[in-house]
PDB file of C-alpha atoms in Angstrom:
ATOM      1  CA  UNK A   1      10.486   3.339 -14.457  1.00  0.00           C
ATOM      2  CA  UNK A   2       7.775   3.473 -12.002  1.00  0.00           C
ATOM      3  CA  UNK A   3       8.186   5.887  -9.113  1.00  0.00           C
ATOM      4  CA  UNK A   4       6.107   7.645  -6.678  1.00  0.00           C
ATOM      5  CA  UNK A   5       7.734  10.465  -4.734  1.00  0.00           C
ATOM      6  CA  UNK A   6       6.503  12.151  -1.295  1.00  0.00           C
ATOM      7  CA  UNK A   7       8.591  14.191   1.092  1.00  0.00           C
ATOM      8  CA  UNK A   8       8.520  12.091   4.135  1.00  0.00           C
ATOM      9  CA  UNK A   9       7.841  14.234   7.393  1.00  0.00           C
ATOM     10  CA  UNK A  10       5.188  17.673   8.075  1.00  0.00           C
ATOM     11  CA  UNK A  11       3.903  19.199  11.227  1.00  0.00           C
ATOM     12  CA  UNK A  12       1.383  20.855  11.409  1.00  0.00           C
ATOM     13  CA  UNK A  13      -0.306  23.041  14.304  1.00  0.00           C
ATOM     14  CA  UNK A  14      -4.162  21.760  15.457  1.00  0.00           C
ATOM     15  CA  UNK A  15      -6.790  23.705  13.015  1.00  0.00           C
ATOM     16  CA  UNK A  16      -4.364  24.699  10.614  1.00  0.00           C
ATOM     17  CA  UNK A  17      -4.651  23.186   6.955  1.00  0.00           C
ATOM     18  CA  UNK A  18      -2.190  20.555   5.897  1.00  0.00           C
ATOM     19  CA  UNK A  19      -0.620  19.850   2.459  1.00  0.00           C
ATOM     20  CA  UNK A  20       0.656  16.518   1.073  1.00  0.00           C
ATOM     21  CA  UNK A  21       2.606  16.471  -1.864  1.00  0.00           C
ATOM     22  CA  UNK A  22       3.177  13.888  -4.469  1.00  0.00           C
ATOM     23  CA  UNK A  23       4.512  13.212  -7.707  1.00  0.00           C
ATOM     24  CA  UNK A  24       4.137   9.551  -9.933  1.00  0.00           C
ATOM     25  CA  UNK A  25       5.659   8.657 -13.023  1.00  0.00           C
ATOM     26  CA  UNK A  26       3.013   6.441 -15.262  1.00  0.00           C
ATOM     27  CA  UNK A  27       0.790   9.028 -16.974  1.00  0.00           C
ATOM     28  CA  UNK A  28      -1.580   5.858 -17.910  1.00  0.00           C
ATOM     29  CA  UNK A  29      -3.050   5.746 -14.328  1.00  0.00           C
ATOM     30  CA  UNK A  30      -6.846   5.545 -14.283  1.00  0.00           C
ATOM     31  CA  UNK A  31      -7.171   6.056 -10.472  1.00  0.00           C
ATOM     32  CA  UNK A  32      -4.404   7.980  -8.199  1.00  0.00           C
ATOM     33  CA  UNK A  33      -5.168   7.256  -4.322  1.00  0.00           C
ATOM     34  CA  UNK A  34      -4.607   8.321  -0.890  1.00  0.00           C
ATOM     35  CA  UNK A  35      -4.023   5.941   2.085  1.00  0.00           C
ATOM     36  CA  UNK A  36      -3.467   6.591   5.704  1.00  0.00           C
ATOM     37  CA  UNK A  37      -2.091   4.357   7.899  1.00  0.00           C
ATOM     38  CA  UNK A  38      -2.611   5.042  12.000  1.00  0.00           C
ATOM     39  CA  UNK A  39       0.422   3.231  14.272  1.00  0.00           C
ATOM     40  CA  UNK A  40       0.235  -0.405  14.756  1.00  0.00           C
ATOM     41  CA  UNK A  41      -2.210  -0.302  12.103  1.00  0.00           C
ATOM     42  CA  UNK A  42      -3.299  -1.549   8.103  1.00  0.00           C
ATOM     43  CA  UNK A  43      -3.603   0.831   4.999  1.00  0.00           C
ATOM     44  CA  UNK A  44      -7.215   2.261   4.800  1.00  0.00           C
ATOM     45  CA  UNK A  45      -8.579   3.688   1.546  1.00  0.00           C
ATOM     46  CA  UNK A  46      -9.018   7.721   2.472  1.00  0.00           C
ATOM     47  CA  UNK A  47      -9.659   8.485  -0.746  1.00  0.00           C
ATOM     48  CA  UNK A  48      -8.933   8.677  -4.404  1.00  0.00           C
ATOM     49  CA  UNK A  49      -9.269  10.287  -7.871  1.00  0.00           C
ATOM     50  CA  UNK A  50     -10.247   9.307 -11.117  1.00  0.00           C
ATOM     51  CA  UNK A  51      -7.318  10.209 -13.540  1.00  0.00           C
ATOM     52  CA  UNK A  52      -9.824  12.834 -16.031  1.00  0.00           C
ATOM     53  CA  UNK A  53     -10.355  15.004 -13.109  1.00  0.00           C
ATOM     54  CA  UNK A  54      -8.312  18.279 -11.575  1.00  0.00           C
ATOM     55  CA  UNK A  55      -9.684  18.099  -8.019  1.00  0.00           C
ATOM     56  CA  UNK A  56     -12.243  15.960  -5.584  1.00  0.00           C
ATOM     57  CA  UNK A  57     -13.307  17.346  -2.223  1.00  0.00           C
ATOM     58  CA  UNK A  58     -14.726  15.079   0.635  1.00  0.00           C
ATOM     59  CA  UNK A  59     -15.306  16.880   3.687  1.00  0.00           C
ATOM     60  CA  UNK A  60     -12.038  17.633   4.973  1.00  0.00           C
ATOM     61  CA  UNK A  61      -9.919  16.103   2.542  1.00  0.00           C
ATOM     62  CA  UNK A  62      -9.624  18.258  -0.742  1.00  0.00           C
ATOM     63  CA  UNK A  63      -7.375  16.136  -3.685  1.00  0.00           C
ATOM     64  CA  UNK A  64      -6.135  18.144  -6.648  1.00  0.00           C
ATOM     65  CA  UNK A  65      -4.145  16.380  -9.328  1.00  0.00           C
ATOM     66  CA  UNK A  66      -2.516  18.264 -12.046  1.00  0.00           C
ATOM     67  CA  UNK A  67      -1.743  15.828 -14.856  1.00  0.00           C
ATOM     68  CA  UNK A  68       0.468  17.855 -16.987  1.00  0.00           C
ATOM     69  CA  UNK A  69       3.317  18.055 -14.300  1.00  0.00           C
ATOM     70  CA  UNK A  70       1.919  14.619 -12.763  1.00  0.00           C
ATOM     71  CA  UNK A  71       1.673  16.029  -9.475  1.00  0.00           C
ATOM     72  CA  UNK A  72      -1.147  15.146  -6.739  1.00  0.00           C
ATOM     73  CA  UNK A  73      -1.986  16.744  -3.452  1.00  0.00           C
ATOM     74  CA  UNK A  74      -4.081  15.844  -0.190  1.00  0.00           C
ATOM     75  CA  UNK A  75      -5.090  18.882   1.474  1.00  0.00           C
ATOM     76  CA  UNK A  76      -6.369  18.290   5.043  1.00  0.00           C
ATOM     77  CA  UNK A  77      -8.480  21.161   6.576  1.00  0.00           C
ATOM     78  CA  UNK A  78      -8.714  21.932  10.075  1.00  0.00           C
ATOM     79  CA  UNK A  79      -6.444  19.456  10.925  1.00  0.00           C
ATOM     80  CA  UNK A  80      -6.803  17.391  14.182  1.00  0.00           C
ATOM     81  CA  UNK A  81      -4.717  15.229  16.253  1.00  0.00           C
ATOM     82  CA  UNK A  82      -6.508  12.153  15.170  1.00  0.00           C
ATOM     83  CA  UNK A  83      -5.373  13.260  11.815  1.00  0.00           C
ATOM     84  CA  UNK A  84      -1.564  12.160  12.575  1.00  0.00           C
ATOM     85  CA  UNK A  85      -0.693   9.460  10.781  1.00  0.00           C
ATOM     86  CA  UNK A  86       1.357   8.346   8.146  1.00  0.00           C
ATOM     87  CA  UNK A  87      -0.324   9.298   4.559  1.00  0.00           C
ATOM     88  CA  UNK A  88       0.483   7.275   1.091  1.00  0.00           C
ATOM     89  CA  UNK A  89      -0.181   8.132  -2.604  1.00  0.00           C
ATOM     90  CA  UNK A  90      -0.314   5.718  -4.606  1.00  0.00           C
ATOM     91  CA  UNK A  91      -0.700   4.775  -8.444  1.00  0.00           C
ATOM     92  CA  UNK A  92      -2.334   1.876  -9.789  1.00  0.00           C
ATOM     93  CA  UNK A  93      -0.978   0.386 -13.200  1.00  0.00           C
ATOM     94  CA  UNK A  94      -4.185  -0.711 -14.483  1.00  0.00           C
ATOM     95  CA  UNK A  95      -2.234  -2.343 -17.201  1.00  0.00           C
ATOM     96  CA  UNK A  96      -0.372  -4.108 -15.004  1.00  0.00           C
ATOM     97  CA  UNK A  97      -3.548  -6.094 -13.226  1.00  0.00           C
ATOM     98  CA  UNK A  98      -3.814  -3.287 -10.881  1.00  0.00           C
ATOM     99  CA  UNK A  99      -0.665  -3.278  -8.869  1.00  0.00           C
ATOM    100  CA  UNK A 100      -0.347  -0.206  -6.761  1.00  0.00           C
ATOM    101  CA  UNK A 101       2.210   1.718  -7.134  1.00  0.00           C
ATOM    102  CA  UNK A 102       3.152   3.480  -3.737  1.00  0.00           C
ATOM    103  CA  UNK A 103       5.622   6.528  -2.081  1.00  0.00           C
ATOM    104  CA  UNK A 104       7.317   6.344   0.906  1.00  0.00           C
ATOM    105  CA  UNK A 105       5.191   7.938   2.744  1.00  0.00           C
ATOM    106  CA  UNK A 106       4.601  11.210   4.275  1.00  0.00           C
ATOM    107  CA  UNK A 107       4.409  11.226   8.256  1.00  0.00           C
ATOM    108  CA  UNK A 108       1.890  14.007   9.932  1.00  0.00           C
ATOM    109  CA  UNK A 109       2.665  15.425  12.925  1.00  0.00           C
ATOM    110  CA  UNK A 110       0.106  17.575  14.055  1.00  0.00           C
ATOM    111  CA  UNK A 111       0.520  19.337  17.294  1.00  0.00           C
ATOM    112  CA  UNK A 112      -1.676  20.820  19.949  1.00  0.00           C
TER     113      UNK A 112
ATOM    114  CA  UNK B   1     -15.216 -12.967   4.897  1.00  0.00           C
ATOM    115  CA  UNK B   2     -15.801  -9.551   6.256  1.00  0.00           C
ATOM    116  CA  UNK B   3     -12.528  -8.454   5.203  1.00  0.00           C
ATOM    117  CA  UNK B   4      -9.123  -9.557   4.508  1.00  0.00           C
ATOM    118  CA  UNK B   5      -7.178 -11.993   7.451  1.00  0.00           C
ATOM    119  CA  UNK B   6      -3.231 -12.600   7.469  1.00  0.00           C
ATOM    120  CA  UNK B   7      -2.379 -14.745   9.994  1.00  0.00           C
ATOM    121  CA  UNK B   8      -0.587 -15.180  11.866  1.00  0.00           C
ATOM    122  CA  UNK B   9      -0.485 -11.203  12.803  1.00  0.00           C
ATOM    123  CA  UNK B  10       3.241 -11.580  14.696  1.00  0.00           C
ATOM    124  CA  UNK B  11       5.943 -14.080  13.702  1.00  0.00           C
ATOM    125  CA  UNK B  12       9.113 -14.330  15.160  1.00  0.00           C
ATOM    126  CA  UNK B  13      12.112 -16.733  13.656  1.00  0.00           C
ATOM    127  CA  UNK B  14      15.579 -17.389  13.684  1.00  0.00           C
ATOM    128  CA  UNK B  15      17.644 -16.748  10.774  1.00  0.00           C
ATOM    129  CA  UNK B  16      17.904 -19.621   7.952  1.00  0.00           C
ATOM    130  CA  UNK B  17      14.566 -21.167   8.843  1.00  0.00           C
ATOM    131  CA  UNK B  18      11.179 -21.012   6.648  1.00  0.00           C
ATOM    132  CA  UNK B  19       8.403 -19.442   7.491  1.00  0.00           C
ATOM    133  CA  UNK B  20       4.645 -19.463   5.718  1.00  0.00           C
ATOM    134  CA  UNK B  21       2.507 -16.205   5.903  1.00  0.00           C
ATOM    135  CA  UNK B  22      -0.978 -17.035   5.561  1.00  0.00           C
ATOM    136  CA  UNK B  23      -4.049 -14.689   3.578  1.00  0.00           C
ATOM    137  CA  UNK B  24      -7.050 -14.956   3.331  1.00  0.00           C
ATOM    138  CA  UNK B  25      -9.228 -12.529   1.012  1.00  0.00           C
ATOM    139  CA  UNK B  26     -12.636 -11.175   0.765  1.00  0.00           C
ATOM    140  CA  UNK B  27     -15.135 -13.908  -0.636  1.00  0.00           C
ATOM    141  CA  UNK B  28     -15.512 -13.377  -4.480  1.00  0.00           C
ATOM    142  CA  UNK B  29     -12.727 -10.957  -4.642  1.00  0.00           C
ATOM    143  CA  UNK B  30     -10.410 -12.779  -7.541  1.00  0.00           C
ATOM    144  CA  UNK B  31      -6.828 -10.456  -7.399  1.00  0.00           C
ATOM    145  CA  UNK B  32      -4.525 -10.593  -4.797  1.00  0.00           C
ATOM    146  CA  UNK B  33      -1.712  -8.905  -3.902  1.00  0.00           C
ATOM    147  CA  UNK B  34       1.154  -9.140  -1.255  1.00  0.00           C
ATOM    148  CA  UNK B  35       3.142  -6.026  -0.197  1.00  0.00           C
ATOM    149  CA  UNK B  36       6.372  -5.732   2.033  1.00  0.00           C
ATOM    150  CA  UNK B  37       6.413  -2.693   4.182  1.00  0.00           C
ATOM    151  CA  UNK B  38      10.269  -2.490   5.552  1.00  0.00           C
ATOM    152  CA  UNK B  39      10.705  -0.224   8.194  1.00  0.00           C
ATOM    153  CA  UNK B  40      10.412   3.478   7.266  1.00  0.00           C
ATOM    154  CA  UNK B  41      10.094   2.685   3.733  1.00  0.00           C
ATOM    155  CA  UNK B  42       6.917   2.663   1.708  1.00  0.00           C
ATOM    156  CA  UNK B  43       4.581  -0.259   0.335  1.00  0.00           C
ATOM    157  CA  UNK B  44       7.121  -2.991  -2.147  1.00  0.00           C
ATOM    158  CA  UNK B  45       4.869  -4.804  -4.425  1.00  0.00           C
ATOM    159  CA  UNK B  46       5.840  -8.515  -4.077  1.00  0.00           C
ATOM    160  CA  UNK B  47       3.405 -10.474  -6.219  1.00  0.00           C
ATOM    161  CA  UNK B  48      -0.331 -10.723  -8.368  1.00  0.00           C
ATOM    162  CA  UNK B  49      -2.528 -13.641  -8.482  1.00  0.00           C
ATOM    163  CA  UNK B  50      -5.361 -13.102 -10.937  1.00  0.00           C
ATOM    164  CA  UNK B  51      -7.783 -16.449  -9.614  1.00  0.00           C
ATOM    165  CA  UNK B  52      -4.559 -19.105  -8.782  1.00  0.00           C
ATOM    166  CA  UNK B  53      -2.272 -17.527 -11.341  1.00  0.00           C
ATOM    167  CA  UNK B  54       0.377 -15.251 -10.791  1.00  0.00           C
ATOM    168  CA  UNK B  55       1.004 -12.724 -14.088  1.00  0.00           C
ATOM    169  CA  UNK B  56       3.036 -10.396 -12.581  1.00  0.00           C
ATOM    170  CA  UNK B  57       5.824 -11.810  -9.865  1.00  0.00           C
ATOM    171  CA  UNK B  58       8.697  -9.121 -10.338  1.00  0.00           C
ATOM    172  CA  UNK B  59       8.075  -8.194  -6.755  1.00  0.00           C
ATOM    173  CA  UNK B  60       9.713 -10.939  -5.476  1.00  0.00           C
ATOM    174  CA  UNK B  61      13.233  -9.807  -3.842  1.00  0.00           C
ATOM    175  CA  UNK B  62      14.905 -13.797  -4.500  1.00  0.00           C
ATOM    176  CA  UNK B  63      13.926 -16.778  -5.537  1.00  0.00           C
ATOM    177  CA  UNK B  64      13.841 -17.577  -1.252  1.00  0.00           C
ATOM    178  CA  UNK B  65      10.447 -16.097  -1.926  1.00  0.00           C
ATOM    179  CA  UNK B  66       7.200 -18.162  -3.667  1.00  0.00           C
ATOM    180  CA  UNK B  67       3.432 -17.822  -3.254  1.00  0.00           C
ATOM    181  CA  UNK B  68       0.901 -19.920  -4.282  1.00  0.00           C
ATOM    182  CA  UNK B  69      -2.776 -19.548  -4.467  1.00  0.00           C
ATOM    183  CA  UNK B  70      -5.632 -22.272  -3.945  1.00  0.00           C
ATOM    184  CA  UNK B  71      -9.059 -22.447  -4.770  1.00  0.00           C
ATOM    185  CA  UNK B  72      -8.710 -18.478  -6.091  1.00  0.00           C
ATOM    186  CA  UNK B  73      -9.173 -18.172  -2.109  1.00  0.00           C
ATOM    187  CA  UNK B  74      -6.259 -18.771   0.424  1.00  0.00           C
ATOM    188  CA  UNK B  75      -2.842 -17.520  -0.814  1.00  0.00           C
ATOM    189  CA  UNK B  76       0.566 -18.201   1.159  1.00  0.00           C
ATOM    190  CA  UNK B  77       3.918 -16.138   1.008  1.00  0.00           C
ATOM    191  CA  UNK B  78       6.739 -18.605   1.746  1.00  0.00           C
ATOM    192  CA  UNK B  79       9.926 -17.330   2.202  1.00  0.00           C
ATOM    193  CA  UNK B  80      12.725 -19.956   2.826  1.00  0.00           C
ATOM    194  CA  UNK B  81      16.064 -19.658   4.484  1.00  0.00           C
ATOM    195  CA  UNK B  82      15.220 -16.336   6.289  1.00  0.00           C
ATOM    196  CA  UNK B  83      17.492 -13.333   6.609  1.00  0.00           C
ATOM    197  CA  UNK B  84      17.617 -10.579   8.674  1.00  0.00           C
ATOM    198  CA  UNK B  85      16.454  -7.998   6.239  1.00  0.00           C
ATOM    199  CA  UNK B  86      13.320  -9.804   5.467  1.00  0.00           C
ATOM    200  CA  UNK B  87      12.328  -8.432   8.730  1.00  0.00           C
ATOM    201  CA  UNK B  88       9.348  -6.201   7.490  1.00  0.00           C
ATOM    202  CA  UNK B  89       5.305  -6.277   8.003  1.00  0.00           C
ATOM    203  CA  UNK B  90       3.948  -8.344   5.056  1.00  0.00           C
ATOM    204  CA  UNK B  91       0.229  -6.878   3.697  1.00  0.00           C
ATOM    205  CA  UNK B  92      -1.993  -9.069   1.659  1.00  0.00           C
ATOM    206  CA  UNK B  93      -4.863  -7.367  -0.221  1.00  0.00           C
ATOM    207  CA  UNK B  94      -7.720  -8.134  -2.140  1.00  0.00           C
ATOM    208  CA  UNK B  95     -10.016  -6.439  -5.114  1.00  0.00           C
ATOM    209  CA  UNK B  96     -12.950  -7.826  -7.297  1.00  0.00           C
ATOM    210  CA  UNK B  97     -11.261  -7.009 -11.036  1.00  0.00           C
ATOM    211  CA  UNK B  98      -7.546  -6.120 -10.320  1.00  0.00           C
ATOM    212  CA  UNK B  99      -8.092  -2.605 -11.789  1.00  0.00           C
ATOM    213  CA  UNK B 100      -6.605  -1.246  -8.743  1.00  0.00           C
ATOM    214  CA  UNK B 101      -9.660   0.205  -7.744  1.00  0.00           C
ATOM    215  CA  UNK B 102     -11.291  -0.938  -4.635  1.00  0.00           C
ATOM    216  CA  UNK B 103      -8.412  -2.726  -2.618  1.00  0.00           C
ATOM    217  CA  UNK B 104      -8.641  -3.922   0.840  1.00  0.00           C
ATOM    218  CA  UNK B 105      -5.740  -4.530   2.726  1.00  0.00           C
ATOM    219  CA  UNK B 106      -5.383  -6.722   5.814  1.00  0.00           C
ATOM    220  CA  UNK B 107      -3.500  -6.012   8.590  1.00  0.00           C
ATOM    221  CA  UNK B 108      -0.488  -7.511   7.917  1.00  0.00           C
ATOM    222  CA  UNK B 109       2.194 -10.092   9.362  1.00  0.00           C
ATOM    223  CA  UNK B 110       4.868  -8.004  11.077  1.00  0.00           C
ATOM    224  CA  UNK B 111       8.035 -10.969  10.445  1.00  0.00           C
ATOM    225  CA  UNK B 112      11.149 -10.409  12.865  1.00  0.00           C
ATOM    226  CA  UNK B 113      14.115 -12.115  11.783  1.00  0.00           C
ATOM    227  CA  UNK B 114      16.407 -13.109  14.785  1.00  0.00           C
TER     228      UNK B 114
END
């Protein structure tokens, strides 16, 4: 069946590089995507990666997806404390009219 | 619209009564999508409308739950007979094609069942 799986909690010192791991389950994914979602707050689109491709950088935010084991990661460097926050892969099933498929959720603590 | 609106943002209701959660989506954008977000759980897909048809509704937890669309603009969740653990913030989002690609969320209806 569909699943996306993320441990749920890392901290993290200031400046230090952070890892989020994920794993999803539909290998027919065109686009796998990261969301991050500040307290009190909607989803906003941090970034994402188009299924034919191992990695994307932007800035900070380095996304490698290894298709094989169907296993994606959000690396965040130099991490700040604006940067805590609660961070969601997600798959979309594009033959399913584009329904996202999302984890739990991994919560970033990152500490001064 | 600039982006997408839920309204109302906070709703607060005693067990057993209906309630009506309101979205509104980006002009021109023709999929939309409600989520539940339960507390410390991730994103539940409830329900699809591609224009003011539904394909896909295996989201929906009971059949105390219905949406509708209008106009392939406004959409309302309606969830009748409330219970307790339908407390949960409710996110409506929108996308031109429904590839998946390109979503905007609102900010959601946090619903407290009392």
């Amino acid at each position: 069946g569909e699943d996306v799986e993320q441990s749920l909690f890392l901290s993290v010192r200031e400046g230090d590089s952070s890892v989020i791991n994920c794993t999803y389950t539909d290998s027919s994914s065109t686009y796998l995507y990261w969301y991050k979602q500040e307290p009190g707050a909607g989803l906003q689109l941090l970034t994402y990666i188009f299924s034919n491709m191992d990695m994307k950088q932007d800035q900070r935010l380095t996304v490698l997806l290894n298709k094989k084991d169907k296993h994606l990661s959000l690396r965040i460097a130099d991490t700040q404390t604006g940067d805590s926050a609660i961070y969601f892969c997600a798959e979309s099933m594009d033959n399913q009219g584009g329904k996202l498929i999302f984890g739990q959720g991994t919560e970033l603590s990152v500490k001064p | 619209g600039a982006g997408v609106s839920q309204s109302p943002s906070n709703k607060v209701t005693e067990k057993g009564k209906d309630v009506e959660l309101r979205c509104d989506p980006i002009s021109g954008h023709t999929a939309l999508y409600w989520y539940r977000q339960s507390l410390g759980q991730g994103l539940e897909f409830l329900i699809y409308f591609q224009g003011n048809s539904a394909p896909d509704k295996s989201g929906l937890p009971s059949d105390r739950f219905s949406a509708e669309r209008t106009g392939g603009s406004v959409s309302t969740l309606t969830i009748q007979r409330t219970q307790q653990e339908d407390s949960a913030v409710y996110l409506c989002a929108s996308s031109f094609t429904g590839s998946g690609y390109g979503y905007t969320f609102g900010s959601g209806t946090r619903l407290t069942v009392v």
